[in-house]
Amino acid sequence: YHGKGYLNTKFGFYLGNFVNGVISGTGLLRHTSGALYRGNFRGGRPDGNGTLVMEGGEQYTGNWFSGKRHGQGTLLCPDGSTYSGDWSDNLADGRGTFLCKQGAYMYQGQWTDGFPDGEGTLTFLGGRKYEGIWRRGR
């Protein structure tokens, strides 16, 4: 099947484009958990630009590759914390900025596998800074 269509399964529903019967192109996917993804798909998975909103309020907007956060993106957490920067395999990886809820502190720098790792700067609300090399968040 080619073109726009609707697919309903035990896991949720999809509304959008199909290519050769496979979810591809732009669409909207709502999981039974309440999660909602709106954006581009390839081969039945999020791929390209898109936004995922989880049931608990967490929201990621940015690039996807083969169903995972990959490339540039921004994560907004329900508590108000944000991470904006590079992603790989669903984890913060590369350069990025984490801003703690209510702005108590901000980390800007390198990330590896979801942890501050490499050169970075931690800045506290009062202006105090720590600049240096981080290893797995320490």
PDB file of C-alpha atoms in Angstrom:
ATOM      1  CA  TYR A   1       0.000   0.000   0.000  1.00  0.00           C
ATOM      2  CA  HIS A   2       1.246   3.514  -0.890  1.00  0.00           C
ATOM      3  CA  GLY A   3      -0.085   6.783   0.446  1.00  0.00           C
ATOM      4  CA  LYS A   4      -1.863   8.002   3.541  1.00  0.00           C
ATOM      5  CA  GLY A   5      -3.547   5.537   5.831  1.00  0.00           C
ATOM      6  CA  TYR A   6      -4.396   4.386   9.332  1.00  0.00           C
ATOM      7  CA  LEU A   7      -3.065   1.366  11.228  1.00  0.00           C
ATOM      8  CA  ASN A   8      -4.516   0.148  14.530  1.00  0.00           C
ATOM      9  CA  THR A   9      -2.669  -2.513  16.580  1.00  0.00           C
ATOM     10  CA  LYS A  10      -2.630  -3.790  20.156  1.00  0.00           C
ATOM     11  CA  PHE A  11       0.279  -1.346  20.777  1.00  0.00           C
ATOM     12  CA  GLY A  12      -1.540   1.766  19.573  1.00  0.00           C
ATOM     13  CA  PHE A  13      -2.322   3.469  16.288  1.00  0.00           C
ATOM     14  CA  TYR A  14      -0.529   5.196  13.431  1.00  0.00           C
ATOM     15  CA  LEU A  15      -1.904   7.818  11.081  1.00  0.00           C
ATOM     16  CA  GLY A  16       0.270   8.871   8.167  1.00  0.00           C
ATOM     17  CA  ASN A  17       2.182   7.723   5.114  1.00  0.00           C
ATOM     18  CA  PHE A  18       3.028   4.219   3.945  1.00  0.00           C
ATOM     19  CA  VAL A  19       5.479   3.017   1.280  1.00  0.00           C
ATOM     20  CA  ASN A  20       5.110  -0.591   0.096  1.00  0.00           C
ATOM     21  CA  GLY A  21       2.904  -1.255   3.137  1.00  0.00           C
ATOM     22  CA  VAL A  22       5.556   0.008   5.599  1.00  0.00           C
ATOM     23  CA  ILE A  23       5.255   3.123   7.776  1.00  0.00           C
ATOM     24  CA  SER A  24       7.426   5.711   5.993  1.00  0.00           C
ATOM     25  CA  GLY A  25       7.267   9.482   5.551  1.00  0.00           C
ATOM     26  CA  THR A  26       5.441  11.773   7.942  1.00  0.00           C
ATOM     27  CA  GLY A  27       2.931  10.594  10.483  1.00  0.00           C
ATOM     28  CA  LEU A  28       1.662  10.375  14.015  1.00  0.00           C
ATOM     29  CA  LEU A  29       2.099   7.339  16.266  1.00  0.00           C
ATOM     30  CA  ARG A  30       0.283   7.007  19.599  1.00  0.00           C
ATOM     31  CA  HIS A  31       1.326   4.125  21.846  1.00  0.00           C
ATOM     32  CA  THR A  32      -1.101   2.559  24.330  1.00  0.00           C
ATOM     33  CA  SER A  33       1.233   3.843  27.110  1.00  0.00           C
ATOM     34  CA  GLY A  34       0.175   7.364  26.154  1.00  0.00           C
ATOM     35  CA  ALA A  35       3.423   8.266  24.354  1.00  0.00           C
ATOM     36  CA  LEU A  36       2.930  10.292  21.179  1.00  0.00           C
ATOM     37  CA  TYR A  37       5.451  10.659  18.334  1.00  0.00           C
ATOM     38  CA  ARG A  38       4.880  13.098  15.498  1.00  0.00           C
ATOM     39  CA  GLY A  39       7.394  13.366  12.701  1.00  0.00           C
ATOM     40  CA  ASN A  40       9.282  11.408  10.063  1.00  0.00           C
ATOM     41  CA  PHE A  41       9.488   7.633   9.766  1.00  0.00           C
ATOM     42  CA  ARG A  42      11.549   5.214   7.727  1.00  0.00           C
ATOM     43  CA  GLY A  43      11.078   1.455   7.777  1.00  0.00           C
ATOM     44  CA  GLY A  44       8.435   1.688  10.501  1.00  0.00           C
ATOM     45  CA  ARG A  45      10.669   3.608  12.936  1.00  0.00           C
ATOM     46  CA  PRO A  46      11.158   7.289  13.793  1.00  0.00           C
ATOM     47  CA  ASP A  47      13.875   8.558  11.447  1.00  0.00           C
ATOM     48  CA  GLY A  48      14.614  12.189  10.630  1.00  0.00           C
ATOM     49  CA  ASN A  49      12.985  15.081  12.489  1.00  0.00           C
ATOM     50  CA  GLY A  50      10.309  14.458  15.086  1.00  0.00           C
ATOM     51  CA  THR A  51       8.886  15.052  18.548  1.00  0.00           C
ATOM     52  CA  LEU A  52       8.177  12.416  21.184  1.00  0.00           C
ATOM     53  CA  VAL A  53       6.012  13.288  24.185  1.00  0.00           C
ATOM     54  CA  MET A  54       5.969  10.666  26.926  1.00  0.00           C
ATOM     55  CA  GLU A  55       2.982  10.066  29.213  1.00  0.00           C
ATOM     56  CA  GLY A  56       4.856  11.606  32.183  1.00  0.00           C
ATOM     57  CA  GLY A  57       5.466  14.848  30.273  1.00  0.00           C
ATOM     58  CA  GLU A  58       9.061  14.310  29.104  1.00  0.00           C
ATOM     59  CA  GLN A  59       9.469  15.705  25.578  1.00  0.00           C
ATOM     60  CA  TYR A  60      12.248  15.242  23.024  1.00  0.00           C
ATOM     61  CA  THR A  61      12.369  17.249  19.812  1.00  0.00           C
ATOM     62  CA  GLY A  62      15.099  16.690  17.284  1.00  0.00           C
ATOM     63  CA  ASN A  63      16.768  14.159  15.033  1.00  0.00           C
ATOM     64  CA  TRP A  64      16.115  10.421  15.059  1.00  0.00           C
ATOM     65  CA  PHE A  65      17.889   7.527  13.396  1.00  0.00           C
ATOM     66  CA  SER A  66      16.386   4.041  13.235  1.00  0.00           C
ATOM     67  CA  GLY A  67      14.043   4.691  16.173  1.00  0.00           C
ATOM     68  CA  LYS A  68      16.641   6.302  18.465  1.00  0.00           C
ATOM     69  CA  ARG A  69      17.568   9.872  19.419  1.00  0.00           C
ATOM     70  CA  HIS A  70      20.554  10.655  17.226  1.00  0.00           C
ATOM     71  CA  GLY A  71      22.022  13.966  16.069  1.00  0.00           C
ATOM     72  CA  GLN A  72      20.852  17.339  17.399  1.00  0.00           C
ATOM     73  CA  GLY A  73      17.963  17.504  19.826  1.00  0.00           C
ATOM     74  CA  THR A  74      16.430  18.988  22.958  1.00  0.00           C
ATOM     75  CA  LEU A  75      14.982  17.094  25.918  1.00  0.00           C
ATOM     76  CA  LEU A  76      12.528  18.896  28.203  1.00  0.00           C
ATOM     77  CA  CYS A  77      11.950  17.141  31.541  1.00  0.00           C
ATOM     78  CA  PRO A  78       8.755  17.464  33.609  1.00  0.00           C
ATOM     79  CA  ASP A  79      10.732  19.083  36.465  1.00  0.00           C
ATOM     80  CA  GLY A  80      11.864  21.896  34.143  1.00  0.00           C
ATOM     81  CA  SER A  81      15.394  20.617  33.473  1.00  0.00           C
ATOM     82  CA  THR A  82      16.589  20.634  29.856  1.00  0.00           C
ATOM     83  CA  TYR A  83      19.363  19.103  27.786  1.00  0.00           C
ATOM     84  CA  SER A  84      20.115  20.504  24.370  1.00  0.00           C
ATOM     85  CA  GLY A  85      22.873  19.189  22.146  1.00  0.00           C
ATOM     86  CA  ASP A  86      24.236  16.062  20.498  1.00  0.00           C
ATOM     87  CA  TRP A  87      22.693  12.603  20.864  1.00  0.00           C
ATOM     88  CA  SER A  88      23.804   9.108  19.906  1.00  0.00           C
ATOM     89  CA  ASP A  89      21.960   5.842  20.494  1.00  0.00           C
ATOM     90  CA  ASN A  90      19.342   7.577  22.732  1.00  0.00           C
ATOM     91  CA  LEU A  91      22.003   9.164  25.016  1.00  0.00           C
ATOM     92  CA  ALA A  92      23.565  12.618  25.329  1.00  0.00           C
ATOM     93  CA  ASP A  93      26.836  12.196  23.434  1.00  0.00           C
ATOM     94  CA  GLY A  94      29.009  14.986  22.012  1.00  0.00           C
ATOM     95  CA  ARG A  95      28.603  18.670  22.895  1.00  0.00           C
ATOM     96  CA  GLY A  96      25.630  19.759  24.911  1.00  0.00           C
ATOM     97  CA  THR A  97      24.143  21.946  27.621  1.00  0.00           C
ATOM     98  CA  PHE A  98      22.194  20.735  30.645  1.00  0.00           C
ATOM     99  CA  LEU A  99      20.210  23.331  32.601  1.00  0.00           C
ATOM    100  CA  CYS A 100      18.968  22.149  35.988  1.00  0.00           C
ATOM    101  CA  LYS A 101      15.422  22.951  37.044  1.00  0.00           C
ATOM    102  CA  GLN A 102      15.010  26.511  38.314  1.00  0.00           C
ATOM    103  CA  GLY A 103      18.464  27.341  36.926  1.00  0.00           C
ATOM    104  CA  ALA A 104      20.387  26.179  40.040  1.00  0.00           C
ATOM    105  CA  TYR A 105      23.263  25.116  37.790  1.00  0.00           C
ATOM    106  CA  MET A 106      24.217  24.615  34.175  1.00  0.00           C
ATOM    107  CA  TYR A 107      26.758  22.266  32.597  1.00  0.00           C
ATOM    108  CA  GLN A 108      28.139  23.037  29.137  1.00  0.00           C
ATOM    109  CA  GLY A 109      30.617  20.752  27.477  1.00  0.00           C
ATOM    110  CA  GLN A 110      31.354  17.237  26.319  1.00  0.00           C
ATOM    111  CA  TRP A 111      29.099  14.233  27.014  1.00  0.00           C
ATOM    112  CA  THR A 112      29.676  10.496  26.581  1.00  0.00           C
ATOM    113  CA  ASP A 113      26.986   7.832  27.026  1.00  0.00           C
ATOM    114  CA  GLY A 114      24.706  10.252  28.897  1.00  0.00           C
ATOM    115  CA  PHE A 115      27.357  11.600  31.317  1.00  0.00           C
ATOM    116  CA  PRO A 116      29.442  14.790  31.376  1.00  0.00           C
ATOM    117  CA  ASP A 117      32.757  13.457  30.081  1.00  0.00           C
ATOM    118  CA  GLY A 118      35.652  15.537  28.775  1.00  0.00           C
ATOM    119  CA  GLU A 119      36.070  19.315  28.818  1.00  0.00           C
ATOM    120  CA  GLY A 120      33.223  21.213  30.399  1.00  0.00           C
ATOM    121  CA  THR A 121      32.065  24.067  32.599  1.00  0.00           C
ATOM    122  CA  LEU A 122      29.688  23.808  35.545  1.00  0.00           C
ATOM    123  CA  THR A 123      28.170  27.190  36.435  1.00  0.00           C
ATOM    124  CA  PHE A 124      26.105  27.708  39.588  1.00  0.00           C
ATOM    125  CA  LEU A 125      23.274  30.216  40.065  1.00  0.00           C
ATOM    126  CA  GLY A 126      25.495  32.651  42.009  1.00  0.00           C
ATOM    127  CA  GLY A 127      28.076  32.685  39.205  1.00  0.00           C
ATOM    128  CA  ARG A 128      30.608  30.301  40.755  1.00  0.00           C
ATOM    129  CA  LYS A 129      32.231  28.121  38.050  1.00  0.00           C
ATOM    130  CA  TYR A 130      34.151  24.912  37.779  1.00  0.00           C
ATOM    131  CA  GLU A 131      36.002  24.425  34.508  1.00  0.00           C
ATOM    132  CA  GLY A 132      37.874  21.261  33.856  1.00  0.00           C
ATOM    133  CA  ILE A 133      37.901  17.671  32.701  1.00  0.00           C
ATOM    134  CA  TRP A 134      34.993  15.406  33.643  1.00  0.00           C
ATOM    135  CA  ARG A 135      35.000  11.612  33.751  1.00  0.00           C
ATOM    136  CA  ARG A 136      31.619   9.858  33.724  1.00  0.00           C
ATOM    137  CA  GLY A 137      29.908  12.785  35.485  1.00  0.00           C
ATOM    138  CA  ARG A 138      32.578  13.511  38.122  1.00  0.00           C
TER     139      ARG A 138
END
